[in-house]
Structures are given as C-alpha cells and as structure tokens.
Tab-separated table of C-alpha atoms (C1' of nucleotides) in Angstrom:
chain	number	residue	atom	x	y	z
A	1	MET	CA	-16.516	-37.716	58.070
A	2	GLU	CA	-16.826	-40.289	55.404
A	3	VAL	CA	-19.873	-41.970	54.101
A	4	ASN	CA	-19.225	-45.546	53.311
A	5	ASN	CA	-21.842	-47.706	51.746
A	6	THR	CA	-19.794	-50.778	52.264
A	7	THR	CA	-20.311	-50.793	55.947
A	8	ALA	CA	-23.984	-51.208	55.901
A	9	GLU	CA	-23.860	-54.348	57.937
A	10	THR	CA	-22.147	-52.666	60.738
A	11	LEU	CA	-24.554	-49.844	60.830
A	12	TYR	CA	-27.393	-52.011	61.707
A	13	ASN	CA	-26.969	-54.461	64.427
A	14	GLY	CA	-30.494	-55.117	65.443
A	15	THR	CA	-31.878	-58.470	66.382
A	16	SER	CA	-35.334	-59.762	66.367
A	17	GLY	CA	-37.187	-59.249	69.577
A	18	ASP	CA	-35.134	-56.294	70.413
A	19	LEU	CA	-36.937	-53.931	72.665
A	20	LEU	CA	-35.944	-50.868	70.805
A	21	THR	CA	-36.509	-52.444	67.535
A	22	SER	CA	-40.020	-53.293	68.340
A	23	ASN	CA	-40.692	-50.040	69.995
A	24	TYR	CA	-39.326	-47.855	67.353
A	25	SER	CA	-40.154	-49.672	64.235
A	26	LEU	CA	-36.700	-50.435	63.168
A	27	ALA	CA	-36.923	-54.018	62.266
A	28	PRO	CA	-33.883	-56.138	62.000
A	29	ASN	CA	-32.469	-56.444	58.594
A	30	THR	CA	-34.127	-53.266	57.664
A	31	PRO	CA	-31.644	-51.648	55.401
A	32	ILE	CA	-30.553	-48.235	56.112
A	33	ASN	CA	-30.490	-46.258	52.983
A	34	GLN	CA	-27.216	-44.691	53.642
A	35	ASN	CA	-24.953	-46.425	55.970
A	36	VAL	CA	-22.665	-44.073	57.659
A	37	SER	CA	-19.257	-44.933	58.790
A	38	LEU	CA	-18.299	-43.014	61.833
A	39	HIS	CA	-14.785	-44.136	61.805
A	40	GLN	CA	-13.668	-40.588	61.855
A	41	ALA	CA	-15.592	-40.054	64.971
A	42	SER	CA	-14.590	-43.271	66.500
A	43	LEU	CA	-12.927	-42.182	69.619
A	44	GLY	CA	-11.388	-45.477	70.319
A	45	SER	CA	-9.226	-44.085	72.971
A	46	CYS	CA	-12.091	-42.564	74.775
A	47	SER	CA	-11.484	-42.720	78.403
A	48	GLN	CA	-13.511	-44.087	81.159
A	49	ASP	CA	-13.808	-40.575	82.459
A	50	PHE	CA	-16.548	-39.862	80.068
A	51	SER	CA	-19.221	-41.559	81.917
A	52	LEU	CA	-21.694	-41.039	79.157
A	53	PHE	CA	-19.960	-43.906	77.491
A	54	SER	CA	-20.048	-46.053	80.471
A	55	SER	CA	-21.542	-49.441	80.463
A	56	GLU	CA	-24.379	-47.985	82.364
A	57	ILE	CA	-25.327	-46.075	79.332
A	58	GLU	CA	-24.748	-48.915	77.038
A	59	SER	CA	-26.813	-51.302	78.938
A	60	PRO	CA	-30.240	-50.344	77.770
A	61	THR	CA	-29.336	-50.293	74.163
A	62	MET	CA	-26.396	-52.543	73.723
A	63	ALA	CA	-27.337	-55.388	75.933
A	64	GLY	CA	-27.819	-58.476	73.896
A	65	SER	CA	-26.589	-56.671	70.858
A	66	SER	CA	-29.914	-55.062	70.598
A	67	ALA	CA	-28.863	-51.703	69.404
A	68	LEU	CA	-30.999	-50.381	66.703
A	69	LEU	CA	-28.153	-49.014	64.797
A	70	GLN	CA	-24.545	-49.513	65.230
A	71	LEU	CA	-22.276	-47.257	63.347
A	72	ALA	CA	-19.099	-49.114	63.546
A	73	PRO	CA	-15.809	-47.414	63.112
A	74	ASP	CA	-13.335	-48.507	60.583
A	75	ASN	CA	-9.753	-47.680	60.093
A	76	SER	CA	-9.776	-45.366	57.182
A	77	THR	CA	-9.393	-41.683	57.644
A	78	GLY	CA	-10.012	-40.410	60.999
A	79	LEU	CA	-11.020	-37.753	63.276
A	80	ASN	CA	-8.710	-39.645	65.461
A	81	THR	CA	-6.128	-37.237	64.351
A	82	THR	CA	-8.227	-34.629	65.926
A	83	PHE	CA	-9.760	-36.379	68.834
A	84	GLY	CA	-8.075	-39.695	68.967
A	85	SER	CA	-5.796	-39.181	71.860
A	86	THR	CA	-8.091	-36.997	73.792
A	87	ASN	CA	-10.844	-37.648	76.174
A	88	LEU	CA	-13.327	-36.147	73.844
A	89	SER	CA	-15.245	-39.334	73.698
A	90	GLY	CA	-18.226	-37.345	72.759
A	91	ILE	CA	-21.615	-38.701	73.163
A	92	PHE	CA	-23.591	-37.990	70.125
A	93	PHE	CA	-26.617	-37.148	72.040
A	94	PRO	CA	-28.693	-35.104	69.779
A	95	PRO	CA	-30.409	-32.128	71.140
A	96	GLN	CA	-34.021	-31.848	71.823
A	97	LEU	CA	-35.013	-30.176	68.712
A	98	ASN	CA	-37.803	-27.831	68.300
A	99	SER	CA	-40.537	-29.601	66.494
A	100	THR	CA	-40.592	-26.918	63.888
A	101	VAL	CA	-37.160	-27.779	62.757
A	102	ASN	CA	-36.926	-29.291	59.387
A	103	GLU	CA	-35.935	-32.755	60.286
A	104	THR	CA	-34.703	-33.786	56.937
A	105	ALA	CA	-32.376	-30.948	56.530
A	106	SER	CA	-29.345	-30.828	58.660
A	107	PRO	CA	-30.889	-30.200	62.002
A	108	GLU	CA	-29.752	-27.484	64.271
A	109	LEU	CA	-28.152	-29.442	66.990
A	110	PRO	CA	-26.951	-28.045	70.201
A	111	ASP	CA	-23.537	-28.775	71.426
A	112	PRO	CA	-23.378	-32.492	72.139
A	113	LEU	CA	-20.259	-32.061	74.211
A	114	GLY	CA	-21.296	-28.987	75.995
A	115	GLY	CA	-22.009	-30.607	79.285
A	116	LEU	CA	-18.936	-32.711	79.310
A	117	LEU	CA	-16.485	-30.034	78.432
A	118	ASP	CA	-18.040	-27.413	80.548
A	119	GLU	CA	-18.357	-29.594	83.530
A	120	ALA	CA	-15.200	-31.556	83.417
A	121	MET	CA	-12.524	-29.578	81.704
A	122	LEU	CA	-13.614	-26.048	82.173
A	123	ASP	CA	-14.154	-26.610	85.828
A	124	GLU	CA	-10.531	-27.439	86.211
A	125	ILE	CA	-9.474	-24.423	84.284
A	126	SER	CA	-11.760	-22.272	86.336
A	127	LEU	CA	-10.382	-23.718	89.492
A	128	MET	CA	-6.908	-22.913	88.382
A	129	ASP	CA	-7.924	-19.432	87.431
A	130	LEU	CA	-9.646	-19.004	90.736
A	131	ALA	CA	-6.575	-20.052	92.576
A	132	ILE	CA	-4.553	-17.506	90.696
A	133	GLU	CA	-6.987	-14.688	91.049
A	134	GLU	CA	-7.686	-15.342	94.658
A	135	GLY	CA	-4.065	-15.104	95.469
A	136	PHE	CA	-3.182	-18.707	95.968
A	137	ASN	CA	-5.171	-19.637	98.941
A	138	PRO	CA	-3.086	-22.352	100.498
A	139	VAL	CA	-6.011	-24.724	100.605
A	140	GLN	CA	-6.843	-24.110	96.996
A	141	ALA	CA	-3.229	-24.330	96.084
A	142	SER	CA	-2.918	-27.685	97.719
A	143	GLN	CA	-6.080	-28.823	96.025
A	144	LEU	CA	-4.703	-27.703	92.756
A	145	GLU	CA	-1.548	-29.504	93.471
A	146	GLU	CA	-3.425	-32.666	94.167
A	147	GLU	CA	-5.652	-32.321	91.171
A	148	PHE	CA	-3.069	-31.395	88.629
A	149	ASP	CA	-0.032	-32.827	90.230
A	150	SER	CA	1.308	-29.379	89.945
A	151	ASP	CA	4.951	-28.741	90.198
A	152	SER	CA	5.120	-25.050	89.923
A	153	GLY	CA	8.253	-24.770	91.937
A	154	LEU	CA	7.232	-21.398	93.144
A	155	SER	CA	8.921	-20.298	96.208
A	156	LEU	CA	9.758	-17.202	97.998
A	157	ASP	CA	13.329	-17.878	97.352
A	158	SER	CA	14.302	-18.301	100.907
A	159	GLY	CA	17.677	-19.153	99.572
A	160	HIS	CA	18.321	-15.491	99.578
A	161	SER	CA	18.245	-15.481	103.269
A	162	PRO	CA	21.413	-14.125	104.580
A	163	ALA	CA	24.243	-16.373	105.229
A	164	SER	CA	25.640	-16.596	108.628
A	165	LEU	CA	26.740	-13.270	109.798
A	166	SER	CA	28.997	-14.683	112.358
A	167	SER	CA	31.870	-13.683	110.209
A	168	SER	CA	31.163	-10.144	111.129
A	169	GLU	CA	32.616	-10.974	114.439
A	170	ALA	CA	35.939	-11.375	112.781
A	171	SER	CA	35.542	-8.363	110.650
A	172	SER	CA	35.724	-4.882	111.810
A	173	SER	CA	34.125	-1.605	111.257
A	174	SER	CA	36.212	1.334	110.566
A	175	SER	CA	36.010	4.515	112.406
A	176	SER	CA	37.615	7.796	112.020
A	177	SER	CA	40.540	6.630	113.948
A	178	SER	CA	43.348	5.228	111.926
A	179	SER	CA	44.956	3.077	114.462
A	180	SER	CA	47.619	0.643	113.552
A	181	SER	CA	46.830	-2.981	113.554
A	182	SER	CA	47.747	-4.899	116.631
A	183	SER	CA	45.673	-7.949	116.086
A	184	SER	CA	45.491	-10.493	113.385
A	185	SER	CA	41.943	-11.339	114.207
A	186	PHE	CA	40.304	-8.385	112.607
A	187	SER	CA	40.873	-5.993	109.834
A	188	GLU	CA	41.744	-2.479	110.629
A	189	GLU	CA	40.191	-1.494	107.366
A	190	GLY	CA	36.924	-2.463	108.838
A	191	ALA	CA	33.853	-4.164	107.508
A	192	VAL	CA	30.507	-4.875	108.911
A	193	GLY	CA	30.326	-8.437	107.869
A	194	TYR	CA	27.819	-7.480	105.274
A	195	SER	CA	28.653	-6.387	101.834
A	196	SER	CA	25.803	-5.424	99.684
A	197	ASP	CA	25.326	-3.653	96.454
A	198	SER	CA	27.273	-1.984	93.780
A	199	GLU	CA	27.449	1.141	95.795
A	200	ASN	CA	29.781	-0.694	98.007
A	201	VAL	CA	31.922	-2.041	95.308
A	202	ASP	CA	34.386	0.752	95.629
A	203	PHE	CA	34.896	-0.093	99.221
A	204	GLU	CA	34.704	-3.802	99.231
A	205	GLU	CA	38.328	-4.404	98.653
A	206	ALA	CA	39.463	-1.707	100.960
A	207	GLU	CA	37.104	-2.756	103.647
A	208	GLY	CA	37.788	-6.413	103.286
A	209	ALA	CA	34.113	-7.003	103.559
A	210	VAL	CA	32.996	-10.500	104.243
A	211	GLY	CA	29.786	-12.183	105.076
A	212	TYR	CA	26.346	-11.589	103.688
A	213	GLN	CA	26.371	-10.534	100.080
A	214	PRO	CA	22.970	-10.059	98.543
A	215	GLU	CA	22.631	-10.106	94.816
A	216	TYR	CA	21.830	-6.500	94.651
A	217	SER	CA	19.898	-3.955	96.514
A	218	LYS	CA	18.712	-0.756	95.089
A	219	PHE	CA	18.020	0.407	98.555
A	220	CYS	CA	21.190	-0.575	100.202
A	221	ARG	CA	23.454	2.254	101.017
A	222	MET	CA	26.991	2.212	102.126
A	223	SER	CA	27.456	-0.215	104.828
A	224	TYR	CA	28.709	1.262	108.001
A	225	GLN	CA	30.071	4.336	106.411
A	226	ASP	CA	33.457	5.207	107.488
A	227	PRO	CA	33.811	8.926	107.852
A	228	SER	CA	37.442	8.614	107.116
A	229	GLN	CA	36.527	7.351	103.687
A	230	LEU	CA	34.923	10.627	102.934
A	231	HIS	CA	38.289	12.106	102.415
A	232	TYR	CA	38.554	9.977	99.357
A	233	LEU	CA	35.013	10.493	98.247
A	234	PRO	CA	34.205	14.154	98.682
A	235	TYR	CA	30.871	13.752	97.019
A	236	LEU	CA	29.809	11.554	99.892
A	237	GLU	CA	30.865	13.880	102.607
A	238	HIS	CA	27.374	15.065	103.238
A	239	VAL	CA	26.300	11.532	104.031
A	240	GLY	CA	28.209	11.147	107.198
A	241	HIS	CA	25.721	11.653	109.958
A	242	ASN	CA	26.927	12.312	113.398
A	243	HIS	CA	24.269	11.322	115.850
A	244	THR	CA	25.372	12.877	119.055
A	245	TYR	CA	21.891	13.630	120.237
A	246	ASN	CA	21.969	11.183	123.063
A	247	MET	CA	24.771	12.855	124.839
A	248	ALA	CA	23.939	14.413	128.103
A	249	PRO	CA	24.905	18.055	128.342
A	250	GLY	CA	28.441	18.279	129.550
A	251	ALA	CA	28.978	14.619	129.104
A	252	LEU	CA	31.460	15.251	126.425
A	253	ASP	CA	34.942	16.249	126.891
A	254	PRO	CA	35.133	20.001	127.214
A	255	GLU	CA	37.578	19.826	124.419
A	256	GLU	CA	35.033	18.142	122.264
A	257	PRO	CA	34.216	20.391	119.389
A	258	LYS	CA	30.759	21.777	119.226
A	259	LEU	CA	29.084	21.322	115.933
A	260	PRO	CA	27.282	24.505	115.120
A	261	ASN	CA	27.182	23.720	111.438
A	262	ALA	CA	26.919	20.022	111.616
A	263	GLY	CA	26.474	18.535	108.222
A	264	LYS	CA	27.401	21.711	106.389
A	265	LYS	CA	31.004	21.750	105.562
A	266	SER	CA	32.351	25.175	105.661
A	267	SER	CA	34.885	26.112	103.118
A	268	LYS	CA	36.869	27.712	105.900
A	269	GLU	CA	36.743	24.562	107.966
A	270	LYS	CA	40.073	23.123	108.957
A	271	PRO	CA	40.695	19.443	108.221
A	272	SER	CA	41.020	18.725	111.928
A	273	GLU	CA	37.638	20.255	112.587
A	274	PHE	CA	36.151	18.194	109.842
A	275	LEU	CA	37.688	15.084	111.297
A	276	ASP	CA	36.216	15.948	114.637
A	277	LYS	CA	32.838	16.269	113.079
A	278	GLN	CA	33.119	12.853	111.582
A	279	MET	CA	33.953	11.309	114.899
A	280	SER	CA	31.162	9.465	116.516
A	281	ARG	CA	29.836	10.215	119.894
A	282	ASP	CA	31.593	7.235	121.345
A	283	GLU	CA	34.845	8.266	119.780
A	284	HIS	CA	34.522	11.660	121.367
A	285	ARG	CA	33.711	10.031	124.623
A	286	ALA	CA	36.597	7.633	124.362
A	287	ARG	CA	38.905	10.486	123.674
A	288	ALA	CA	37.447	12.436	126.556
A	289	MET	CA	37.886	9.527	128.896
A	290	LYS	CA	41.364	8.958	127.570
A	291	ILE	CA	40.718	5.409	126.539
A	292	PRO	CA	44.123	4.074	125.507
A	293	PHE	CA	43.013	2.122	122.466
A	294	THR	CA	40.832	2.628	119.482
A	295	ASN	CA	37.148	2.091	119.195
A	296	ASP	CA	37.864	-0.276	116.367
A	297	LYS	CA	39.593	-2.600	118.720
A	298	ILE	CA	37.023	-2.113	121.404
A	299	ILE	CA	34.289	-3.121	119.045
A	300	ASN	CA	35.855	-5.726	116.857
A	301	LEU	CA	38.321	-7.659	118.925
A	302	PRO	CA	37.191	-11.140	119.860
A	303	VAL	CA	36.089	-11.303	123.422
A	304	GLU	CA	39.191	-13.074	124.626
A	305	GLU	CA	41.527	-10.611	123.022
A	306	PHE	CA	39.316	-7.819	124.186
A	307	ASN	CA	39.547	-8.950	127.781
A	308	GLU	CA	43.249	-9.442	127.378
A	309	LEU	CA	43.545	-5.913	126.136
A	310	LEU	CA	41.610	-4.568	129.063
A	311	SER	CA	43.800	-6.428	131.476
A	312	LYS	CA	46.877	-4.760	130.091
A	313	TYR	CA	45.739	-1.376	131.224
A	314	GLN	CA	44.835	0.046	134.543
A	315	LEU	CA	41.382	1.383	133.794
A	316	SER	CA	38.909	3.124	136.005
A	317	GLU	CA	35.395	1.835	136.455
A	318	ALA	CA	34.074	4.698	134.354
A	319	GLN	CA	36.497	3.875	131.600
A	320	LEU	CA	35.596	0.200	131.711
A	321	SER	CA	31.934	1.027	131.630
A	322	LEU	CA	32.392	3.308	128.659
A	323	ILE	CA	34.462	0.719	126.856
A	324	ARG	CA	31.767	-1.892	127.334
A	325	ASP	CA	29.147	0.542	126.134
A	326	ILE	CA	31.240	1.394	123.121
A	327	ARG	CA	31.627	-2.257	122.312
A	328	ARG	CA	27.949	-2.953	122.796
A	329	ARG	CA	26.830	0.029	120.768
A	330	GLY	CA	29.361	-0.609	118.045
A	331	LYS	CA	28.276	-4.176	117.593
A	332	ASN	CA	24.661	-3.223	117.724
A	333	LYS	CA	25.228	-0.532	115.151
A	334	MET	CA	26.587	-3.083	112.726
A	335	ALA	CA	23.829	-5.473	113.614
A	336	ALA	CA	21.258	-2.794	112.896
A	337	GLN	CA	22.831	-2.050	109.546
A	338	ASN	CA	22.879	-5.700	108.631
A	339	CYS	CA	19.347	-6.109	109.827
A	340	ARG	CA	18.175	-3.237	107.671
A	341	LYS	CA	19.934	-4.528	104.629
A	342	ARG	CA	18.450	-7.933	105.157
A	343	LYS	CA	15.041	-6.437	105.453
A	344	LEU	CA	15.429	-4.489	102.242
A	345	ASP	CA	16.755	-7.510	100.429
A	346	THR	CA	13.819	-9.511	101.651
A	347	ILE	CA	11.501	-6.867	100.280
A	348	LEU	CA	13.308	-6.906	96.967
A	349	ASN	CA	13.113	-10.661	96.776
A	350	LEU	CA	9.428	-10.587	97.538
A	351	GLU	CA	8.901	-7.947	94.885
A	352	ARG	CA	10.722	-10.138	92.423
A	353	ASP	CA	8.570	-13.084	93.435
A	354	VAL	CA	5.450	-11.026	92.892
A	355	GLU	CA	6.648	-10.089	89.427
A	356	ASP	CA	7.366	-13.723	88.652
A	357	LEU	CA	3.961	-14.801	89.844
A	358	GLN	CA	2.284	-12.099	87.811
A	359	ARG	CA	4.168	-13.286	84.769
A	360	ASP	CA	3.092	-16.851	85.464
A	361	LYS	CA	-0.481	-15.766	85.900
A	362	SER	CA	-0.486	-13.938	82.583
A	363	LYS	CA	0.967	-16.952	80.878
A	364	LEU	CA	-1.628	-19.262	82.376
A	365	LEU	CA	-4.426	-16.945	81.381
A	366	ARG	CA	-3.125	-16.820	77.842
A	367	GLU	CA	-2.997	-20.595	77.789
A	368	LYS	CA	-6.494	-20.759	79.142
A	369	VAL	CA	-7.763	-18.587	76.323
A	370	GLU	CA	-6.020	-20.803	73.820
A	371	PHE	CA	-7.492	-23.928	75.357
A	372	LEU	CA	-10.955	-22.486	75.385
A	373	LYS	CA	-10.576	-21.524	71.765
A	374	SER	CA	-9.414	-25.006	70.913
A	375	ILE	CA	-12.239	-26.587	72.854
A	376	ARG	CA	-14.747	-24.392	71.086
A	377	GLN	CA	-13.386	-25.474	67.729
A	378	MET	CA	-13.503	-29.123	68.681
A	379	LYS	CA	-17.028	-28.825	69.912
A	380	GLN	CA	-18.027	-27.216	66.677
A	381	LYS	CA	-16.423	-30.014	64.716
A	382	VAL	CA	-18.176	-32.658	66.732
A	383	GLN	CA	-21.447	-30.866	66.354
A	384	ASN	CA	-21.018	-30.650	62.613
A	385	LEU	CA	-20.109	-34.286	62.482
A	386	TYR	CA	-23.124	-35.225	64.478
A	387	GLN	CA	-25.388	-33.261	62.235
A	388	GLU	CA	-23.936	-34.781	59.134
A	389	VAL	CA	-24.199	-38.306	60.421
A	390	PHE	CA	-27.645	-37.877	61.769
A	391	GLY	CA	-28.815	-36.137	58.651
A	392	ARG	CA	-27.701	-39.023	56.489
A	393	LEU	CA	-29.464	-41.698	58.441
A	394	ARG	CA	-32.663	-43.071	56.902
A	395	ASP	CA	-35.271	-45.378	58.272
A	396	GLU	CA	-36.726	-48.359	56.471
A	397	ASN	CA	-38.925	-46.056	54.466
A	398	GLY	CA	-36.064	-43.946	53.370
A	399	GLN	CA	-37.133	-41.136	55.636
A	400	PRO	CA	-34.743	-39.281	57.830
A	401	TYR	CA	-34.961	-39.814	61.534
A	402	SER	CA	-36.443	-37.103	63.617
A	403	PRO	CA	-33.882	-35.469	65.889
A	404	SER	CA	-36.630	-34.958	68.405
A	405	GLN	CA	-37.208	-38.671	68.610
A	406	TYR	CA	-33.820	-40.167	68.094
A	407	ALA	CA	-30.313	-39.499	69.121
A	408	LEU	CA	-26.962	-40.935	68.309
A	409	GLN	CA	-24.939	-42.393	71.059
A	410	TYR	CA	-21.317	-43.216	70.987
A	411	ALA	CA	-20.492	-46.360	72.828
A	412	SER	CA	-17.330	-47.214	74.646
A	413	ASP	CA	-16.395	-49.840	72.106
A	414	GLY	CA	-16.206	-47.226	69.422
A	415	SER	CA	-19.513	-47.945	67.835
A	416	VAL	CA	-22.276	-45.440	67.345
A	417	ILE	CA	-25.843	-46.360	67.917
A	418	LEU	CA	-29.132	-44.739	67.322
A	419	ILE	CA	-31.316	-44.654	70.379
A	420	PRO	CA	-34.607	-43.067	71.256
A	421	ARG	CA	-34.347	-39.546	72.405
A	422	ALA	CA	-36.145	-40.333	75.636
A	423	VAL	CA	-33.571	-42.921	76.568
A	424	ALA	CA	-30.777	-40.572	75.685
A	425	ASP	CA	-32.238	-37.796	77.788
A	426	GLN	CA	-32.721	-40.112	80.667
A	427	GLN	CA	-29.127	-41.144	80.507
A	428	VAL	CA	-27.978	-37.566	80.348
A	429	ARG	CA	-29.966	-36.712	83.438
A	430	ARG	CA	-28.633	-39.705	85.258
A	431	GLN	CA	-25.160	-38.731	84.290
A	432	GLU	CA	-25.604	-35.196	85.513
A	433	ARG	CA	-26.872	-36.451	88.822
A	434	LYS	CA	-23.885	-38.691	89.117
A	435	GLN	CA	-21.501	-35.844	88.471
A	436	LYS	CA	-23.193	-33.691	91.041
A	437	ASP	CA	-22.945	-36.424	93.605
A	438	ARG	CA	-19.325	-36.904	92.843
A	439	ARG	CA	-18.643	-33.233	93.462
A	440	LYS	CA	-20.255	-33.445	96.836
B	1	DT	C1'	8.800	24.529	107.890
B	2	DT	C1'	7.899	19.950	106.874
B	3	DA	C1'	8.083	15.260	105.103
B	4	DG	C1'	10.677	11.497	104.212
B	5	DC	C1'	14.819	9.116	104.724
B	6	DT	C1'	18.985	7.479	107.176
B	7	DT	C1'	21.333	6.187	111.052
B	8	DG	C1'	22.489	5.334	115.831
B	9	DT	C1'	20.742	3.705	120.009
B	10	DC	C1'	18.000	1.167	123.348
B	11	DA	C1'	15.280	-2.679	124.900
B	12	DT	C1'	14.420	-7.173	124.512
B	13	DA	C1'	14.381	-11.746	122.828
B	14	DA	C1'	16.863	-15.329	120.749
B	15	DT	C1'	21.053	-17.780	119.957
C	1	DT	C1'	25.804	-17.168	132.523
C	2	DA	C1'	27.969	-14.095	129.477
C	3	DA	C1'	28.461	-12.640	124.941
C	4	DT	C1'	26.588	-11.938	120.708
C	5	DT	C1'	23.064	-11.280	117.319
C	6	DA	C1'	18.491	-9.855	115.539
C	7	DT	C1'	14.974	-6.680	115.363
C	8	DG	C1'	11.237	-3.283	116.581
C	9	DA	C1'	10.882	1.226	118.140
C	10	DC	C1'	12.375	5.731	118.821
C	11	DA	C1'	14.724	9.971	118.030
C	12	DA	C1'	18.025	13.075	115.868
C	13	DG	C1'	20.074	14.710	111.805
C	14	DC	C1'	19.995	15.487	106.972
C	15	DT	C1'	18.065	16.652	102.393
DNA sequence: TTAGCTTGTCATAAT
DNA sequence: TAATTATGACAAGCT
C-alpha cells in the first residue's frame, strides 16, 4: 500500500450533476486531502468470476463517469505480486460498522472477501473433501471431474488381472508318479499354469511353470504341491494333504494303504508307505483299476493326444470312466488353485489401492489446510489494505469518511471508488442472490 | 476340542 | 456339442 499525493486527480473522478455527488456531498473538484493510490490493490487481472466487479455493480456508480471517488491504480509497487494473478479481485466493500466505532481511527472492518472466498473457493475445496470422505461416490466423483477437470488416474489396477491361463493346458501338474515323458506337449515336471510368489521360486524352474504370474502374494502358497517334491523339502512334508474323504468304503484297491496316521510321519515309516500316503485318491484309484498310464498324462495331455492314448489301449468302461473323472478332477483342481490365487491377488491389489487412496486423501487434506491458511493470510492482507485506504480518505472538510456510510468498491477496470454504504450493501445482496440462483 | 486355514471336489455357468 | 475354464460352496484334513 502506497500513498501517493501525485495521483490526486485520479482519485476523484466526479462530475457535476452526478447523482452520488449530489446525494453525498462530494462535489466535483473537491480535493481529497490525501489521495490514495491503490495500485497495490489493483487487481488488474481480476476475473469475470468475481461478479462483485461486474458491470452490474459498476453501473450505478460508474455510469457516466460519475463515481465519487476513483482510486486509480498505477504501476509502481504492487500487491499484484500477491494477488495479481489470482482471482482475488476483492471488492472493497466495507463492513457495516457499529456506530460506536471510532470512524477516524482505522475502523474495524470485517473481511471484505469473506463471502467470495467462502462461497466460491471453499465450496470447491469442501466438495473435494466431501468426495474423499464419502468414499468417492461415483456421481460426486464425476462432478468433481467435471468441475476440476480432474485427472487422478486412479484405478483399481485391472491390469493385474490374470493373463490368459490357457497355457495351463499345455503345462502339467506333477503327481507322485514319476512317469517318463512320452509327449512333447506337456512337461512331466508339471506346472499348474500359474506361478505365483516367492514361495514358488524354488520350484519354478523345476516345474517349468508358465502362465499367470502375479507380482507377489503373501497369501499364495505352493501351487499344486507335488508330494514328490517333499522328498527334497522335508520341512514341507507336513503340507501335503491327502483328501481321500470322498472315497466310498471299499472303493479303493484292497491293496491301497490305509492311513491311520495320515499327516503324521512316523519315524518308522518306510519310504514306500510315505509315497503311498502322498498319492492322491485318484492315483490310488488309477492304480487299483490298473490304468496303464500316469495321471499326469491323463490330466495334462491335449484332448487329441489324450484320445489317441485311450485308443491305444483296450480299456473297460469302468476304466474309461475313471480316467475321464481323473482328467476332469485334475483339471478342476488346477483351476481351483488358480482361481484361489487370482482371488487373493485381487484382494492384495485392492488393499494396495486402498492404501494409495488413503495416501492421496492425506495429501489432499494437507494441501487443503495449506490453501486455507494461505487464503486466511490473503484475506487479512486485503482487510488491512482496505482499512488503511479507507482510513486515509478525507472528505472536502478534511474529515474521514464514515465506514457506516461509505464503502470502497473495486471496479473491473482496476479503479477503486467510494460509494455509499447502502448501494454497496444492495449490490452485495443482489450478488448473493445471484450466486444462490446459480447453484440451483 | 475347537477354530481357522488349506485343499480337493462337485455343480454350474461361461467360454 | 464337447471340452475346458472359472468360481461358489462344501467337506475333510491339518495345525
């Protein structure tokens, strides 16, 4: 704020016959004791958004250059550095002061920008905050997007969706059998077409795993555990479940070992008994039915090769039925494992997304606090500026203007004018009505 | 003994 | 139409 006595002419722009002049005893050519340059407050870049500066406001006072006072901006120092590029085209509407206020001293002026900032800017911030706190209602989110041209880029990372698992068709699962390879179309080492986390790393090469490979999965366990692998990893021996519950009594081969201590490896247990325990129900069945090829092949051979294989042998209807069941169950087992891994990975991805969103929310809230702080400081500066300017104005008698009767108004052309308080209040009310209507 | 977890299986729908 | 895949539900086994 700079007081400049050389700009007296610009401070007063009244003309004879001016309505306000006549009404408020500010005759043209009446010198103002201290002309105030409001160049620092000249918000030349004020935007049309601030409707208080609209022509509608100007009209009663500026029409016909009849403003009582025009505090023209100049180009010296500037608040422009503070406000210049913003929309803080503050109207210097003075507050309605209590009549007891000492009018000559710097009057206690309420926030001249309060309405504007609260209504326009803070509403947007609140809307954003609401959207965050309410959990991104799609409607609100889209509104936000429209309003702020948001480009958050948030997504649920569907890119993590599993790749085609069709490759599992060409892969194989391993079983306890260690049959020799007779087909080039699948790996005897066995894989489920789904390789997952680090827990599988030790097996990935051996299993020749292909297909879906999630980034990581703290939940994912060994994929399609091969009991035969337990020989190499004794610490995992306890993991090998043997779900033979579905077997009808007597359905198994009489030779099939009973499992009185299933899951508890006895130190006296022979390796062959342990192997038997690791065999699946279908493997026991296949052995009981004397199926002439391995379950690996039954499950993993492509359908053409599978049918070819069947045609090479003279198989009974019971054997064929069992083979088809083994194939169906084997494929479904792998499918179930893949399905579960996918599900867990989806959960992990969603958890990660939630963490990301929470981080974003915290960041936005921090920014909001900073903005509010900044806005508060700017409002205080404008208020101080208003008080200083208003306090320096003098009428033709050298008396200060009463804040209860006059107000400063900042016009869209950068000039500042002194208008009657009643007119200013009327314009404020009109402006508020307009804003309300616009919201509807 | 019980709870929670894992895994295999079935049924069914989708591909 | 057959084969395969995906997935919810259920049950058994394990810790």
